[in-house]
Amino acid sequence: MTDWMNSTDLWTLAVILGLAAMTVVTRCFFLISNAEWQLPHWAQRGLQYAPIAALSAVVIPEVVMQQGELISTLQDARLYAAAVGAAVYFWRRDVLQTILLGMAVYLPLHLGWGW
């Protein structure tokens, strides 16, 4: 036997093989069936909101938290850049302008004033 077999117990190998099998089965589940799958209307409607929900889950904590704690001061460039970005988006509905104007607010405050 090799050294890695001696240092790895059978339970660990069984768990790895079991997880690999479950991954293959769940990923291939829709390909195995010959019938065409149709999502229910409520699921299709819910999937329309998934990208914005995921984006909010990533962006909002980054804007309002620093090092795992809520921001306790208003001297943070991210707050003003996010507010300007949101205002520009709701005014113009243009993602590129949202990014550009948000960064135009963020960079001077962050680099210039050290916020």
Coordinates of N, CA and C in Angstrom, one line a residue:
M1 N 0.8 -1.2 0.0 CA 0.0 0.0 0.0 C 0.9 1.2 0.0
T2 N 0.3 2.3 -0.6 CA 1.1 3.6 -0.6 C 0.8 4.3 0.7
D3 N 1.7 5.4 0.9 CA 1.6 6.2 2.1 C 0.3 6.9 2.2
W4 N -0.3 7.4 1.1 CA -1.5 8.2 1.2 C -2.7 7.3 1.6
M5 N -2.7 6.0 1.2 CA -3.7 5.1 1.6 C -3.7 4.8 3.1
N6 N -2.5 4.8 3.7 CA -2.3 4.6 5.1 C -2.7 5.8 5.9
S7 N -2.5 7.0 5.4 CA -2.9 8.2 6.1 C -4.3 8.6 5.9
T8 N -5.0 8.0 4.9 CA -6.4 8.4 4.7 C -7.3 7.2 5.1
D9 N -8.2 7.4 6.0 CA -9.0 6.3 6.5 C -10.2 6.0 5.5
L10 N -10.8 4.9 5.6 CA -11.8 4.5 4.7 C -13.1 5.4 4.8
W11 N -13.4 5.9 5.9 CA -14.5 6.8 6.1 C -14.4 8.1 5.2
T12 N -13.2 8.6 5.2 CA -12.9 9.8 4.3 C -13.0 9.5 2.9
L13 N -12.5 8.3 2.4 CA -12.7 7.9 1.1 C -14.1 7.7 0.7
A14 N -14.9 7.1 1.6 CA -16.3 6.8 1.3 C -17.1 8.2 1.2
V15 N -16.7 9.1 2.0 CA -17.4 10.4 1.9 C -17.1 11.1 0.6
I16 N -15.8 11.1 0.2 CA -15.4 11.7 -1.1 C -16.1 11.0 -2.2
L17 N -16.1 9.7 -2.3 CA -16.8 9.0 -3.4 C -18.3 9.3 -3.4
G18 N -18.9 9.3 -2.2 CA -20.3 9.6 -2.1 C -20.7 11.0 -2.6
L19 N -19.9 12.0 -2.2 CA -20.1 13.3 -2.7 C -19.9 13.5 -4.2
A20 N -18.9 12.7 -4.7 CA -18.7 12.7 -6.2 C -19.9 12.1 -6.9
A21 N -20.4 11.0 -6.4 CA -21.6 10.4 -7.0 C -22.8 11.3 -6.9
M22 N -23.0 11.9 -5.8 CA -24.2 12.8 -5.7 C -24.0 14.0 -6.7
T23 N -22.8 14.5 -6.9 CA -22.6 15.6 -7.8 C -22.9 15.2 -9.2
V24 N -22.4 14.0 -9.6 CA -22.7 13.5 -10.9 C -24.2 13.3 -11.2
V25 N -24.9 12.7 -10.2 CA -26.3 12.4 -10.3 C -27.1 13.7 -10.4
T26 N -26.8 14.6 -9.5 CA -27.6 15.9 -9.5 C -27.4 16.7 -10.8
R27 N -26.2 16.7 -11.3 CA -25.9 17.5 -12.5 C -26.4 16.8 -13.8
C28 N -26.5 15.5 -13.8 CA -27.0 14.8 -14.9 C -28.5 14.5 -14.9
F29 N -29.1 14.8 -13.8 CA -30.5 14.4 -13.6 C -31.4 14.9 -14.7
F30 N -31.3 16.1 -15.2 CA -32.1 16.7 -16.3 C -31.7 16.1 -17.6
L31 N -30.5 15.6 -17.8 CA -30.1 15.0 -19.0 C -30.5 13.6 -19.2
I32 N -30.8 12.9 -18.1 CA -31.1 11.5 -18.1 C -32.5 11.3 -18.7
S33 N -33.5 12.1 -18.3 CA -34.9 12.0 -18.7 C -35.1 12.3 -20.2
N34 N -36.0 11.6 -20.8 CA -36.4 11.9 -22.2 C -37.5 13.0 -22.3
A35 N -38.2 13.1 -21.2 CA -39.3 14.1 -21.2 C -38.8 15.5 -21.1
E36 N -39.5 16.4 -21.7 CA -39.1 17.8 -21.6 C -39.6 18.4 -20.3
W37 N -38.7 19.2 -19.6 CA -39.0 19.7 -18.3 C -39.5 21.1 -18.5
Q38 N -40.5 21.5 -17.7 CA -41.1 22.8 -17.8 C -41.2 23.3 -16.3
L39 N -40.6 24.4 -16.0 CA -40.7 25.0 -14.7 C -42.1 25.6 -14.5
P40 N -42.6 25.5 -13.2 CA -43.8 26.1 -12.9 C -43.7 27.6 -13.1
H41 N -44.9 28.3 -13.3 CA -44.9 29.7 -13.6 C -44.3 30.5 -12.4
W42 N -44.6 30.1 -11.2 CA -44.0 30.8 -10.0 C -42.5 30.7 -10.0
A43 N -41.9 29.6 -10.4 CA -40.5 29.4 -10.4 C -39.8 30.3 -11.5
Q44 N -40.5 30.3 -12.7 CA -39.9 31.2 -13.7 C -40.0 32.6 -13.3
R45 N -41.0 33.0 -12.7 CA -41.2 34.4 -12.2 C -40.1 34.7 -11.1
G46 N -39.9 33.8 -10.3 CA -38.9 34.0 -9.2 C -37.5 34.1 -9.7
L47 N -37.2 33.3 -10.8 CA -35.9 33.4 -11.4 C -35.5 34.7 -12.0
Q48 N -36.6 35.5 -12.3 CA -36.3 36.8 -12.9 C -35.6 37.7 -11.9
Y49 N -35.9 37.5 -10.6 CA -35.4 38.4 -9.5 C -34.1 37.8 -9.0
A50 N -33.6 36.6 -9.4 CA -32.4 36.0 -8.8 C -31.2 36.8 -9.0
P51 N -30.9 37.4 -10.3 CA -29.7 38.1 -10.4 C -29.6 39.4 -9.6
I52 N -30.7 40.1 -9.4 CA -30.6 41.3 -8.6 C -30.5 41.0 -7.1
A53 N -31.1 39.9 -6.7 CA -31.0 39.5 -5.3 C -29.6 39.1 -5.0
A54 N -29.0 38.3 -5.9 CA -27.6 37.9 -5.7 C -26.6 39.1 -5.7
L55 N -26.9 40.1 -6.6 CA -26.1 41.3 -6.7 C -26.2 42.1 -5.4
S56 N -27.4 42.2 -4.9 CA -27.7 42.9 -3.7 C -27.0 42.3 -2.5
A57 N -27.0 40.9 -2.5 CA -26.4 40.2 -1.4 C -24.9 40.4 -1.4
V58 N -24.3 40.7 -2.5 CA -22.8 40.9 -2.6 C -22.5 42.4 -2.3
V59 N -23.2 43.3 -3.0 CA -22.9 44.7 -3.0 C -23.2 45.4 -1.7
I60 N -24.4 45.2 -1.1 CA -24.9 46.0 0.0 C -24.0 45.8 1.2
P61 N -23.6 44.5 1.6 CA -22.6 44.4 2.7 C -21.3 45.1 2.5
E62 N -20.8 45.1 1.2 CA -19.6 45.8 0.9 C -19.7 47.3 1.1
V63 N -20.9 47.9 0.9 CA -21.1 49.3 1.0 C -21.3 49.7 2.4
V64 N -22.0 49.0 3.2 CA -22.3 49.4 4.6 C -21.5 48.8 5.7
M65 N -20.5 47.9 5.3 CA -19.7 47.3 6.3 C -18.2 47.5 6.0
Q66 N -17.4 47.5 7.0 CA -16.0 47.5 6.9 C -15.4 46.6 7.9
Q67 N -14.6 45.7 7.5 CA -13.9 44.7 8.4 C -15.0 44.0 9.3
G68 N -16.1 43.6 8.7 CA -17.2 42.9 9.4 C -18.0 43.7 10.4
E69 N -17.9 45.0 10.4 CA -18.7 45.8 11.3 C -19.4 46.9 10.5
L70 N -20.6 47.3 10.9 CA -21.2 48.4 10.2 C -20.4 49.7 10.3
I71 N -20.5 50.5 9.2 CA -19.8 51.8 9.2 C -20.4 52.7 10.2
S72 N -19.6 53.3 11.0 CA -20.1 54.2 12.1 C -19.9 55.7 11.8
T73 N -19.4 56.0 10.7 CA -19.2 57.4 10.3 C -19.7 57.7 8.9
L74 N -20.1 58.9 8.7 CA -20.5 59.3 7.4 C -19.4 59.7 6.5
Q75 N -18.2 59.7 7.0 CA -17.0 60.0 6.2 C -16.5 58.7 5.5
D76 N -17.3 58.1 4.7 CA -16.9 56.9 3.9 C -17.4 57.1 2.5
A77 N -16.4 57.1 1.6 CA -16.7 57.4 0.2 C -17.7 56.4 -0.5
R78 N -17.7 55.2 0.0 CA -18.6 54.2 -0.6 C -20.1 54.6 -0.4
L79 N -20.4 55.2 0.7 CA -21.8 55.6 0.9 C -22.3 56.7 -0.1
Y80 N -21.4 57.6 -0.4 CA -21.8 58.7 -1.3 C -21.8 58.2 -2.7
A81 N -20.8 57.4 -3.1 CA -20.7 56.8 -4.4 C -21.9 55.9 -4.7
A82 N -22.3 55.1 -3.7 CA -23.5 54.3 -3.9 C -24.8 55.1 -4.1
A83 N -24.9 56.2 -3.3 CA -26.1 57.0 -3.4 C -26.1 57.7 -4.8
V84 N -25.0 58.2 -5.2 CA -24.9 58.9 -6.5 C -25.2 57.8 -7.6
G85 N -24.6 56.7 -7.5 CA -24.8 55.6 -8.5 C -26.3 55.2 -8.6
A86 N -26.9 55.0 -7.4 CA -28.4 54.7 -7.4 C -29.2 55.8 -8.0
A87 N -28.9 57.0 -7.7 CA -29.7 58.2 -8.3 C -29.5 58.2 -9.8
V88 N -28.3 58.1 -10.2 CA -28.0 58.1 -11.7 C -28.8 57.0 -12.4
Y89 N -28.7 55.8 -11.8 CA -29.4 54.7 -12.5 C -30.9 54.9 -12.5
F90 N -31.5 55.4 -11.5 CA -33.0 55.6 -11.5 C -33.3 56.8 -12.4
W91 N -32.4 57.7 -12.6 CA -32.7 58.8 -13.4 C -32.5 58.5 -14.9
R92 N -31.4 57.8 -15.2 CA -31.0 57.6 -16.6 C -31.2 56.1 -17.1
R93 N -31.3 55.2 -16.2 CA -31.4 53.8 -16.5 C -30.2 53.3 -17.4
D94 N -29.0 53.8 -17.1 CA -27.9 53.4 -17.9 C -26.8 52.9 -16.9
V95 N -26.4 51.7 -17.1 CA -25.4 51.1 -16.2 C -24.0 51.7 -16.3
L96 N -23.6 52.0 -17.6 CA -22.3 52.6 -17.8 C -22.2 54.0 -17.1
Q97 N -23.2 54.8 -17.2 CA -23.2 56.1 -16.5 C -23.3 55.9 -15.0
T98 N -24.0 54.9 -14.6 CA -24.0 54.6 -13.1 C -22.6 54.3 -12.6
I99 N -21.9 53.5 -13.3 CA -20.5 53.1 -12.9 C -19.6 54.3 -13.0
L100 N -19.7 55.0 -14.1 CA -18.7 56.2 -14.3 C -19.0 57.3 -13.2
L101 N -20.2 57.7 -13.0 CA -20.5 58.7 -12.1 C -20.3 58.3 -10.6
G102 N -20.6 57.0 -10.3 CA -20.3 56.5 -9.0 C -18.8 56.5 -8.7
M103 N -18.0 56.1 -9.7 CA -16.6 56.1 -9.5 C -16.0 57.6 -9.5
A104 N -16.7 58.5 -10.2 CA -16.3 59.9 -10.2 C -16.5 60.5 -8.8
V105 N -17.4 60.0 -8.1 CA -17.6 60.5 -6.7 C -16.7 59.7 -5.8
Y106 N -16.5 58.4 -6.0 CA -15.7 57.6 -5.0 C -14.2 58.0 -5.0
L107 N -13.7 58.0 -6.2 CA -12.2 58.2 -6.3 C -11.7 59.5 -5.7
P108 N -12.3 60.7 -5.9 CA -11.8 61.9 -5.2 C -12.0 61.8 -3.7
L109 N -13.1 61.3 -3.3 CA -13.3 61.2 -1.8 C -12.3 60.2 -1.2
H110 N -12.1 59.1 -1.8 CA -11.2 58.0 -1.3 C -9.8 58.4 -1.4
L111 N -9.4 58.8 -2.6 CA -7.9 59.0 -2.8 C -7.5 60.4 -2.4
G112 N -8.4 61.4 -2.7 CA -8.1 62.8 -2.3 C -8.2 63.1 -0.9
W113 N -9.3 62.7 -0.2 CA -9.5 63.1 1.2 C -9.3 61.9 2.1
G114 N -9.0 60.8 1.6 CA -8.7 59.6 2.4 C -9.9 59.0 3.1
W115 N -11.1 59.2 2.6 CA -12.3 58.6 3.2 C -12.3 57.2 2.9

